[in-house]
Amino acid sequence: MAAAAGGVMAGAEPARIRAAMIGTGHGHAHSKVLALRSMREYEFLGVCRPEAEDPAIGPAFGEVPRLRVEEVLGDTRIGMVAIEFADPDTNLEYAHRAVAAGKFVHLDKPPGSNWQSFRRLLGEAGKRGLVVQMGYQWRYHPAMMAAMEAARQGWLGRVYRFRASIDKPIGAAERKHLAKYRGGMMFSEGCHLIDRATWLLGEPKKVTGVLARHGSDGLADNCVAILEYAGALAEISMAGYLPQGNQQRYLEIRGTNGWARVQPYTGSSLTVELQEAAGPYAAGRQTLSPPYPPGLGYTPDFAELAAVMGQRGRPVYSAAHDLMTHRVLLQACDMLTL
């Protein structure tokens, strides 16, 4: 077989990316280990638990090698690090360390309480030719992607309202963890939906947050954010009380020709109702199940990052979008300091 330019054999697969995880306490950590271990793009080397308050690495992680943080950050062969602490500010701290060590980073949400620190992180990554990929949960949810496409293509008409909600009953331990930050549930959970709203509508001209504390522990547990645009409103709400709340989660986009609704977030169910047929949708109401891409949850996120690292594409979500989204989140949480 003839060699391609640069000495690479024609048809040869790109070298696998060596990856590791720092922190194990985030609720998404286990799923991300499973995804990375399943992908041919990555050679997953293991996880490390450098902070005493981070939960112990239990059997859910399987037979995954345990590493020291010095091994991960000091090994120049490791190209990507996923940061998965339960505490957002600890995540941000280790993301700085990983970028300084020359690593591409997958950073779980929300990216800390200090907007200026996050801005410096993205700026430093850009200077070094690195990418910090945010771990917002529903960027590649097929039904949400289809709803966004219907709105962005104009099939819903002029979009005037975005509505989304997360409700779930939360126990005492999680309440204590979330209460560390003024934004409470909006800070921890609202970031996902604010990311969806800003991806569709851009930067709002005004952000208003309502952070009600209806329990006895000071947690902001019944919250609403209103994002105001020139021709539209986005309403994002969440609360920590509703039984079977996961089944009541929804995302809805309304326009002058109709609406698209995703409910629940588990699975992939999209309902579209249009006054006039547009794009692939007929007039009237229809319910569809857009298929998930092959692989596990978070496979699309890591596949995109692998393509970026292999110089086969650019990030779908720019650093400018992530920075703006985090600024909007902190405004909604009354936590923004410029």
mmCIF file of C-alpha atoms in Angstrom:
data_model
loop_
_atom_site.group_PDB
_atom_site.id
_atom_site.type_symbol
_atom_site.label_atom_id
_atom_site.label_comp_id
_atom_site.label_asym_id
_atom_site.label_seq_id
_atom_site.Cartn_x
_atom_site.Cartn_y
_atom_site.Cartn_z
ATOM 1 C CA MET A 1 0.000 0.000 0.000
ATOM 2 C CA ALA A 2 1.381 3.401 -0.959
ATOM 3 C CA ALA A 3 2.149 5.945 1.746
ATOM 4 C CA ALA A 4 0.171 9.188 1.848
ATOM 5 C CA ALA A 5 1.700 12.632 2.337
ATOM 6 C CA GLY A 6 3.652 12.961 5.577
ATOM 7 C CA GLY A 7 4.405 9.251 5.711
ATOM 8 C CA VAL A 8 0.922 8.184 6.889
ATOM 9 C CA MET A 9 -0.280 5.025 5.182
ATOM 10 C CA ALA A 10 -3.225 5.669 2.880
ATOM 11 C CA GLY A 11 -6.418 4.437 4.462
ATOM 12 C CA ALA A 12 -4.867 4.166 7.919
ATOM 13 C CA GLU A 13 -7.066 5.158 10.822
ATOM 14 C CA PRO A 14 -5.924 8.173 12.871
ATOM 15 C CA ALA A 15 -4.112 7.392 16.088
ATOM 16 C CA ARG A 16 -6.371 6.945 19.086
ATOM 17 C CA ILE A 17 -6.542 9.887 21.482
ATOM 18 C CA ARG A 18 -5.299 9.125 24.957
ATOM 19 C CA ALA A 19 -7.858 10.397 27.454
ATOM 20 C CA ALA A 20 -8.375 10.437 31.209
ATOM 21 C CA MET A 21 -10.854 11.798 33.732
ATOM 22 C CA ILE A 22 -10.103 14.036 36.717
ATOM 23 C CA GLY A 23 -12.812 14.011 39.367
ATOM 24 C CA THR A 24 -15.528 11.406 39.757
ATOM 25 C CA GLY A 25 -18.263 13.136 41.749
ATOM 26 C CA HIS A 26 -20.362 14.640 38.951
ATOM 27 C CA GLY A 27 -23.589 12.840 38.163
ATOM 28 C CA HIS A 28 -22.510 12.486 34.528
ATOM 29 C CA ALA A 29 -19.072 11.001 35.245
ATOM 30 C CA HIS A 30 -19.987 7.341 35.038
ATOM 31 C CA SER A 31 -21.838 7.705 31.728
ATOM 32 C CA LYS A 32 -18.884 9.551 30.256
ATOM 33 C CA VAL A 33 -16.443 6.835 31.305
ATOM 34 C CA LEU A 34 -18.659 4.286 29.574
ATOM 35 C CA ALA A 35 -18.813 6.405 26.410
ATOM 36 C CA LEU A 36 -15.070 7.023 26.240
ATOM 37 C CA ARG A 37 -14.259 3.365 26.832
ATOM 38 C CA SER A 38 -16.628 2.335 24.039
ATOM 39 C CA MET A 39 -15.218 4.627 21.334
ATOM 40 C CA ARG A 40 -12.508 3.632 18.911
ATOM 41 C CA GLU A 41 -11.341 7.258 18.730
ATOM 42 C CA TYR A 42 -10.113 7.134 22.319
ATOM 43 C CA GLU A 43 -7.796 5.096 24.478
ATOM 44 C CA PHE A 44 -9.204 5.727 27.943
ATOM 45 C CA LEU A 45 -6.427 5.450 30.506
ATOM 46 C CA GLY A 46 -8.313 5.889 33.774
ATOM 47 C CA VAL A 47 -9.715 8.221 36.416
ATOM 48 C CA CYS A 48 -8.259 10.079 39.343
ATOM 49 C CA ARG A 49 -9.768 11.452 42.556
ATOM 50 C CA PRO A 50 -7.474 14.233 43.754
ATOM 51 C CA GLU A 51 -9.879 15.947 46.156
ATOM 52 C CA ALA A 52 -10.824 14.371 49.494
ATOM 53 C CA GLU A 53 -14.443 15.520 49.230
ATOM 54 C CA ASP A 54 -14.874 13.855 45.846
ATOM 55 C CA PRO A 55 -16.884 10.637 46.283
ATOM 56 C CA ALA A 56 -14.909 7.410 46.292
ATOM 57 C CA ILE A 57 -14.626 5.611 42.967
ATOM 58 C CA GLY A 58 -17.129 2.826 43.419
ATOM 59 C CA PRO A 59 -17.898 -0.345 41.512
ATOM 60 C CA ALA A 60 -20.062 1.572 39.038
ATOM 61 C CA PHE A 61 -16.856 2.612 37.262
ATOM 62 C CA GLY A 62 -15.835 -1.007 36.750
ATOM 63 C CA GLU A 63 -12.242 -2.058 36.290
ATOM 64 C CA VAL A 64 -10.947 1.382 35.369
ATOM 65 C CA PRO A 65 -7.333 2.198 36.274
ATOM 66 C CA ARG A 66 -6.872 4.707 39.078
ATOM 67 C CA LEU A 67 -4.423 7.484 38.296
ATOM 68 C CA ARG A 68 -2.776 10.349 40.161
ATOM 69 C CA VAL A 69 -3.486 13.852 38.928
ATOM 70 C CA GLU A 70 0.242 14.383 38.391
ATOM 71 C CA GLU A 71 0.256 11.417 36.031
ATOM 72 C CA VAL A 72 -2.594 12.837 33.991
ATOM 73 C CA LEU A 73 -1.362 16.418 33.741
ATOM 74 C CA GLY A 74 2.312 15.477 33.403
ATOM 75 C CA ASP A 75 1.917 12.913 30.620
ATOM 76 C CA THR A 76 2.308 14.732 27.323
ATOM 77 C CA ARG A 77 0.837 11.731 25.494
ATOM 78 C CA ILE A 78 -2.577 12.370 27.097
ATOM 79 C CA GLY A 79 -4.428 14.698 24.748
ATOM 80 C CA MET A 80 -7.868 15.052 26.353
ATOM 81 C CA VAL A 81 -9.065 15.309 29.932
ATOM 82 C CA ALA A 82 -12.664 15.203 31.131
ATOM 83 C CA ILE A 83 -13.225 17.239 34.314
ATOM 84 C CA GLU A 84 -16.024 15.731 36.424
ATOM 85 C CA PHE A 85 -16.103 17.067 39.995
ATOM 86 C CA ALA A 86 -19.422 17.608 41.720
ATOM 87 C CA ASP A 87 -18.398 21.147 42.690
ATOM 88 C CA PRO A 88 -18.447 23.657 39.794
ATOM 89 C CA ASP A 89 -15.611 25.826 41.114
ATOM 90 C CA THR A 90 -13.392 22.776 41.583
ATOM 91 C CA ASN A 91 -14.169 21.824 37.972
ATOM 92 C CA LEU A 92 -13.076 25.267 36.826
ATOM 93 C CA GLU A 93 -9.861 25.114 38.872
ATOM 94 C CA TYR A 94 -8.794 21.810 37.333
ATOM 95 C CA ALA A 95 -9.792 22.936 33.865
ATOM 96 C CA HIS A 96 -7.273 25.777 34.223
ATOM 97 C CA ARG A 97 -4.622 23.262 35.244
ATOM 98 C CA ALA A 98 -5.440 20.958 32.350
ATOM 99 C CA VAL A 99 -5.263 23.747 29.752
ATOM 100 C CA ALA A 100 -1.977 24.950 31.257
ATOM 101 C CA ALA A 101 -0.696 21.385 30.768
ATOM 102 C CA GLY A 102 -1.659 21.501 27.089
ATOM 103 C CA LYS A 103 -4.794 19.329 27.220
ATOM 104 C CA PHE A 104 -8.053 19.582 25.346
ATOM 105 C CA VAL A 105 -10.805 19.637 27.979
ATOM 106 C CA HIS A 106 -14.337 18.345 28.310
ATOM 107 C CA LEU A 107 -15.708 20.418 31.197
ATOM 108 C CA ASP A 108 -18.904 19.461 32.952
ATOM 109 C CA LYS A 109 -21.499 22.003 33.902
ATOM 110 C CA PRO A 110 -21.827 24.641 35.161
ATOM 111 C CA PRO A 111 -18.321 26.028 34.585
ATOM 112 C CA GLY A 112 -17.830 27.673 37.987
ATOM 113 C CA SER A 113 -19.256 30.742 39.660
ATOM 114 C CA ASN A 114 -16.620 33.233 38.423
ATOM 115 C CA TRP A 115 -17.320 34.498 34.916
ATOM 116 C CA GLN A 116 -13.963 36.254 34.598
ATOM 117 C CA SER A 117 -12.134 33.045 35.476
ATOM 118 C CA PHE A 118 -14.094 31.159 32.833
ATOM 119 C CA ARG A 119 -13.332 33.897 30.311
ATOM 120 C CA ARG A 120 -9.614 33.579 31.096
ATOM 121 C CA LEU A 121 -9.821 29.802 30.689
ATOM 122 C CA LEU A 122 -11.360 30.040 27.219
ATOM 123 C CA GLY A 123 -8.927 32.779 26.231
ATOM 124 C CA GLU A 124 -5.908 30.751 27.319
ATOM 125 C CA ALA A 125 -7.213 27.661 25.540
ATOM 126 C CA GLY A 126 -7.647 29.661 22.358
ATOM 127 C CA LYS A 127 -4.089 31.007 22.555
ATOM 128 C CA ARG A 128 -2.763 27.465 22.870
ATOM 129 C CA GLY A 129 -4.874 26.083 20.029
ATOM 130 C CA LEU A 130 -6.938 24.019 22.463
ATOM 131 C CA VAL A 131 -10.680 23.614 22.910
ATOM 132 C CA VAL A 132 -12.737 23.524 26.107
ATOM 133 C CA GLN A 133 -15.903 21.603 25.289
ATOM 134 C CA MET A 134 -18.835 22.252 27.619
ATOM 135 C CA GLY A 135 -20.810 19.254 28.858
ATOM 136 C CA TYR A 136 -24.309 20.686 28.530
ATOM 137 C CA GLN A 137 -26.499 17.643 28.460
ATOM 138 C CA TRP A 138 -28.951 18.025 25.570
ATOM 139 C CA ARG A 139 -26.897 19.539 22.783
ATOM 140 C CA TYR A 140 -27.194 16.332 20.774
ATOM 141 C CA HIS A 141 -30.631 15.174 21.899
ATOM 142 C CA PRO A 142 -32.259 14.200 18.558
ATOM 143 C CA ALA A 143 -35.749 15.523 19.326
ATOM 144 C CA MET A 144 -34.356 18.824 20.627
ATOM 145 C CA MET A 145 -32.105 19.108 17.589
ATOM 146 C CA ALA A 146 -35.120 18.589 15.317
ATOM 147 C CA ALA A 147 -37.148 21.203 17.211
ATOM 148 C CA MET A 148 -34.256 23.665 16.931
ATOM 149 C CA GLU A 149 -33.940 22.954 13.214
ATOM 150 C CA ALA A 150 -37.655 23.588 12.683
ATOM 151 C CA ALA A 151 -37.276 26.946 14.410
ATOM 152 C CA ARG A 152 -33.993 27.978 12.769
ATOM 153 C CA GLN A 153 -35.225 27.021 9.282
ATOM 154 C CA GLY A 154 -38.330 29.169 9.690
ATOM 155 C CA TRP A 155 -40.735 26.220 9.485
ATOM 156 C CA LEU A 156 -42.455 27.357 12.698
ATOM 157 C CA GLY A 157 -42.789 30.896 11.355
ATOM 158 C CA ARG A 158 -41.424 33.792 13.385
ATOM 159 C CA VAL A 159 -40.400 32.390 16.762
ATOM 160 C CA TYR A 160 -41.809 34.437 19.617
ATOM 161 C CA ARG A 161 -41.606 32.081 22.619
ATOM 162 C CA PHE A 162 -39.200 29.485 24.012
ATOM 163 C CA ARG A 163 -40.374 27.566 27.077
ATOM 164 C CA ALA A 164 -38.575 24.800 28.958
ATOM 165 C CA SER A 165 -38.725 23.212 32.377
ATOM 166 C CA ILE A 166 -36.907 20.782 34.642
ATOM 167 C CA ASP A 167 -38.741 19.426 37.659
ATOM 168 C CA LYS A 168 -37.515 16.629 39.883
ATOM 169 C CA PRO A 169 -37.825 15.735 43.560
ATOM 170 C CA ILE A 170 -34.447 16.115 45.274
ATOM 171 C CA GLY A 171 -33.312 14.652 48.570
ATOM 172 C CA ALA A 172 -31.535 16.220 51.520
ATOM 173 C CA ALA A 173 -27.985 15.418 50.370
ATOM 174 C CA GLU A 174 -28.473 16.933 46.930
ATOM 175 C CA ARG A 175 -30.243 19.949 48.400
ATOM 176 C CA LYS A 176 -27.264 20.580 50.685
ATOM 177 C CA HIS A 177 -24.881 20.353 47.735
ATOM 178 C CA LEU A 178 -26.925 22.704 45.522
ATOM 179 C CA ALA A 179 -27.445 25.240 48.322
ATOM 180 C CA LYS A 180 -23.725 26.108 48.268
ATOM 181 C CA TYR A 181 -24.467 28.483 45.395
ATOM 182 C CA ARG A 182 -26.926 31.366 45.381
ATOM 183 C CA GLY A 183 -28.483 30.195 42.126
ATOM 184 C CA GLY A 184 -29.341 26.790 43.561
ATOM 185 C CA MET A 185 -31.290 24.670 41.080
ATOM 186 C CA MET A 186 -31.132 27.351 38.388
ATOM 187 C CA PHE A 187 -27.331 27.304 38.581
ATOM 188 C CA SER A 188 -27.044 23.517 38.520
ATOM 189 C CA GLU A 189 -29.870 22.545 36.157
ATOM 190 C CA GLY A 190 -30.923 25.723 34.373
ATOM 191 C CA CYS A 191 -27.597 25.968 32.571
ATOM 192 C CA HIS A 192 -28.662 23.150 30.220
ATOM 193 C CA LEU A 193 -31.807 24.961 29.127
ATOM 194 C CA ILE A 194 -30.269 28.420 29.001
ATOM 195 C CA ASP A 195 -27.738 26.892 26.610
ATOM 196 C CA ARG A 196 -30.623 25.710 24.401
ATOM 197 C CA ALA A 197 -32.339 29.119 24.526
ATOM 198 C CA THR A 198 -29.211 31.090 23.646
ATOM 199 C CA TRP A 199 -28.326 28.664 20.869
ATOM 200 C CA LEU A 200 -31.681 29.390 19.277
ATOM 201 C CA LEU A 201 -32.193 33.065 20.081
ATOM 202 C CA GLY A 202 -28.726 34.437 20.858
ATOM 203 C CA GLU A 203 -27.833 36.873 23.603
ATOM 204 C CA PRO A 204 -30.856 38.404 25.350
ATOM 205 C CA LYS A 205 -31.191 42.123 25.914
ATOM 206 C CA LYS A 206 -32.423 41.555 29.469
ATOM 207 C CA VAL A 207 -32.258 38.669 31.960
ATOM 208 C CA THR A 208 -34.513 38.363 35.008
ATOM 209 C CA GLY A 209 -34.180 35.575 37.538
ATOM 210 C CA VAL A 210 -36.592 34.603 40.306
ATOM 211 C CA LEU A 211 -34.877 32.434 42.924
ATOM 212 C CA ALA A 212 -37.539 31.346 45.392
ATOM 213 C CA ARG A 213 -36.530 29.392 48.498
ATOM 214 C CA HIS A 214 -39.527 27.357 49.587
ATOM 215 C CA GLY A 215 -37.734 24.797 51.732
ATOM 216 C CA SER A 216 -36.186 25.241 55.157
ATOM 217 C CA ASP A 217 -32.533 24.933 54.104
ATOM 218 C CA GLY A 218 -32.029 28.091 52.031
ATOM 219 C CA LEU A 219 -31.845 26.309 48.681
ATOM 220 C CA ALA A 220 -33.209 28.219 45.692
ATOM 221 C CA ASP A 221 -35.531 25.363 44.768
ATOM 222 C CA ASN A 222 -38.356 27.008 42.782
ATOM 223 C CA CYS A 223 -36.811 29.162 40.090
ATOM 224 C CA VAL A 224 -37.698 30.983 36.897
ATOM 225 C CA ALA A 225 -35.532 32.834 34.377
ATOM 226 C CA ILE A 226 -36.955 35.209 31.775
ATOM 227 C CA LEU A 227 -34.748 36.093 28.810
ATOM 228 C CA GLU A 228 -36.035 39.050 26.811
ATOM 229 C CA TYR A 229 -35.290 39.510 23.099
ATOM 230 C CA ALA A 230 -36.411 42.085 20.574
ATOM 231 C CA GLY A 231 -39.162 39.823 19.267
ATOM 232 C CA ALA A 232 -39.300 36.887 21.639
ATOM 233 C CA LEU A 233 -39.274 35.685 25.228
ATOM 234 C CA ALA A 234 -37.598 32.629 26.720
ATOM 235 C CA GLU A 235 -39.055 31.197 29.937
ATOM 236 C CA ILE A 236 -37.013 28.625 31.861
ATOM 237 C CA SER A 237 -38.298 27.118 35.085
ATOM 238 C CA MET A 238 -37.353 24.406 37.538
ATOM 239 C CA ALA A 239 -38.349 23.144 40.942
ATOM 240 C CA GLY A 240 -37.303 20.386 43.299
ATOM 241 C CA TYR A 241 -40.626 18.914 44.364
ATOM 242 C CA LEU A 242 -42.690 17.247 41.643
ATOM 243 C CA PRO A 243 -43.061 13.445 41.911
ATOM 244 C CA GLN A 244 -42.193 11.769 38.602
ATOM 245 C CA GLY A 245 -40.845 15.144 37.579
ATOM 246 C CA ASN A 246 -38.546 13.691 34.921
ATOM 247 C CA GLN A 247 -41.581 12.724 32.849
ATOM 248 C CA GLN A 248 -42.932 16.292 33.031
ATOM 249 C CA ARG A 249 -39.824 17.965 31.632
ATOM 250 C CA TYR A 250 -40.477 19.744 28.348
ATOM 251 C CA LEU A 251 -38.985 22.097 25.790
ATOM 252 C CA GLU A 252 -41.361 24.007 23.549
ATOM 253 C CA ILE A 253 -40.789 26.495 20.749
ATOM 254 C CA ARG A 254 -43.724 28.564 19.487
ATOM 255 C CA GLY A 255 -43.897 30.485 16.228
ATOM 256 C CA THR A 256 -46.448 32.216 14.059
ATOM 257 C CA ASN A 257 -46.929 29.043 11.966
ATOM 258 C CA GLY A 258 -47.058 26.553 14.839
ATOM 259 C CA TRP A 259 -45.088 24.901 17.591
ATOM 260 C CA ALA A 260 -42.663 22.080 18.370
ATOM 261 C CA ARG A 261 -42.523 20.311 21.746
ATOM 262 C CA VAL A 262 -40.145 17.763 23.252
ATOM 263 C CA GLN A 263 -41.510 15.845 26.246
ATOM 264 C CA PRO A 264 -40.079 14.056 28.164
ATOM 265 C CA TYR A 265 -36.329 14.428 27.723
ATOM 266 C CA THR A 266 -35.797 10.698 28.169
ATOM 267 C CA GLY A 267 -36.333 8.961 24.848
ATOM 268 C CA SER A 268 -36.826 11.034 21.713
ATOM 269 C CA SER A 269 -40.386 12.232 21.214
ATOM 270 C CA LEU A 270 -41.167 15.350 19.196
ATOM 271 C CA THR A 271 -44.619 16.794 18.533
ATOM 272 C CA VAL A 272 -45.006 19.402 15.802
ATOM 273 C CA GLU A 273 -48.214 21.217 14.885
ATOM 274 C CA LEU A 274 -48.232 23.610 11.938
ATOM 275 C CA GLN A 275 -50.870 25.817 10.368
ATOM 276 C CA GLU A 276 -49.255 25.367 6.968
ATOM 277 C CA ALA A 277 -46.927 22.600 5.815
ATOM 278 C CA ALA A 278 -43.253 23.566 5.976
ATOM 279 C CA GLY A 279 -39.999 21.699 5.455
ATOM 280 C CA PRO A 280 -40.556 17.967 6.106
ATOM 281 C CA TYR A 281 -43.684 18.590 8.208
ATOM 282 C CA ALA A 282 -47.293 18.398 7.052
ATOM 283 C CA ALA A 283 -49.998 20.781 8.199
ATOM 284 C CA GLY A 284 -51.652 19.659 11.422
ATOM 285 C CA ARG A 285 -50.241 17.743 14.374
ATOM 286 C CA GLN A 286 -47.686 14.960 14.097
ATOM 287 C CA THR A 287 -45.572 13.084 16.627
ATOM 288 C CA LEU A 288 -42.208 11.687 15.601
ATOM 289 C CA SER A 289 -39.295 9.843 17.196
ATOM 290 C CA PRO A 290 -36.047 11.181 15.696
ATOM 291 C CA PRO A 291 -33.434 8.421 16.079
ATOM 292 C CA TYR A 292 -30.494 8.633 18.395
ATOM 293 C CA PRO A 293 -27.079 8.385 16.730
ATOM 294 C CA PRO A 294 -25.161 5.134 17.237
ATOM 295 C CA GLY A 295 -23.298 4.714 20.507
ATOM 296 C CA LEU A 296 -23.915 5.636 24.110
ATOM 297 C CA GLY A 297 -24.937 8.897 25.715
ATOM 298 C CA TYR A 298 -22.242 11.567 25.244
ATOM 299 C CA THR A 299 -20.767 9.681 22.275
ATOM 300 C CA PRO A 300 -21.704 12.570 19.914
ATOM 301 C CA ASP A 301 -19.988 15.096 22.181
ATOM 302 C CA PHE A 302 -16.758 13.113 22.351
ATOM 303 C CA ALA A 303 -16.880 12.258 18.646
ATOM 304 C CA GLU A 304 -17.040 15.964 17.817
ATOM 305 C CA LEU A 305 -14.103 16.702 20.114
ATOM 306 C CA ALA A 306 -12.080 13.894 18.531
ATOM 307 C CA ALA A 307 -12.766 15.356 15.081
ATOM 308 C CA VAL A 308 -11.654 18.801 16.266
ATOM 309 C CA MET A 309 -8.475 17.363 17.761
ATOM 310 C CA GLY A 310 -7.801 15.524 14.504
ATOM 311 C CA GLN A 311 -8.314 18.779 12.578
ATOM 312 C CA ARG A 312 -11.301 17.297 10.767
ATOM 313 C CA GLY A 313 -13.763 19.982 11.837
ATOM 314 C CA ARG A 314 -14.502 22.949 14.049
ATOM 315 C CA PRO A 315 -16.543 22.951 17.263
ATOM 316 C CA VAL A 316 -20.258 23.369 16.695
ATOM 317 C CA TYR A 317 -20.402 25.538 19.820
ATOM 318 C CA SER A 318 -17.863 28.335 19.863
ATOM 319 C CA ALA A 319 -16.050 29.723 22.872
ATOM 320 C CA ALA A 320 -17.978 32.967 22.329
ATOM 321 C CA HIS A 321 -21.288 31.098 22.622
ATOM 322 C CA ASP A 322 -20.196 29.280 25.780
ATOM 323 C CA LEU A 323 -18.966 32.488 27.374
ATOM 324 C CA MET A 324 -22.192 34.331 26.563
ATOM 325 C CA THR A 325 -24.310 31.425 27.821
ATOM 326 C CA HIS A 326 -22.475 31.345 31.129
ATOM 327 C CA ARG A 327 -22.879 35.100 31.526
ATOM 328 C CA VAL A 328 -26.633 34.733 31.006
ATOM 329 C CA LEU A 329 -26.772 31.875 33.528
ATOM 330 C CA LEU A 330 -24.933 33.889 36.168
ATOM 331 C CA GLN A 331 -27.241 36.860 35.539
ATOM 332 C CA ALA A 332 -30.280 34.631 36.035
ATOM 333 C CA CYS A 333 -28.713 33.355 39.278
ATOM 334 C CA ASP A 334 -27.788 36.847 40.552
ATOM 335 C CA MET A 335 -24.166 35.654 40.623
ATOM 336 C CA LEU A 336 -22.535 37.691 37.856
ATOM 337 C CA THR A 337 -19.499 39.788 38.801
ATOM 338 C CA LEU A 338 -17.759 41.560 35.930
#
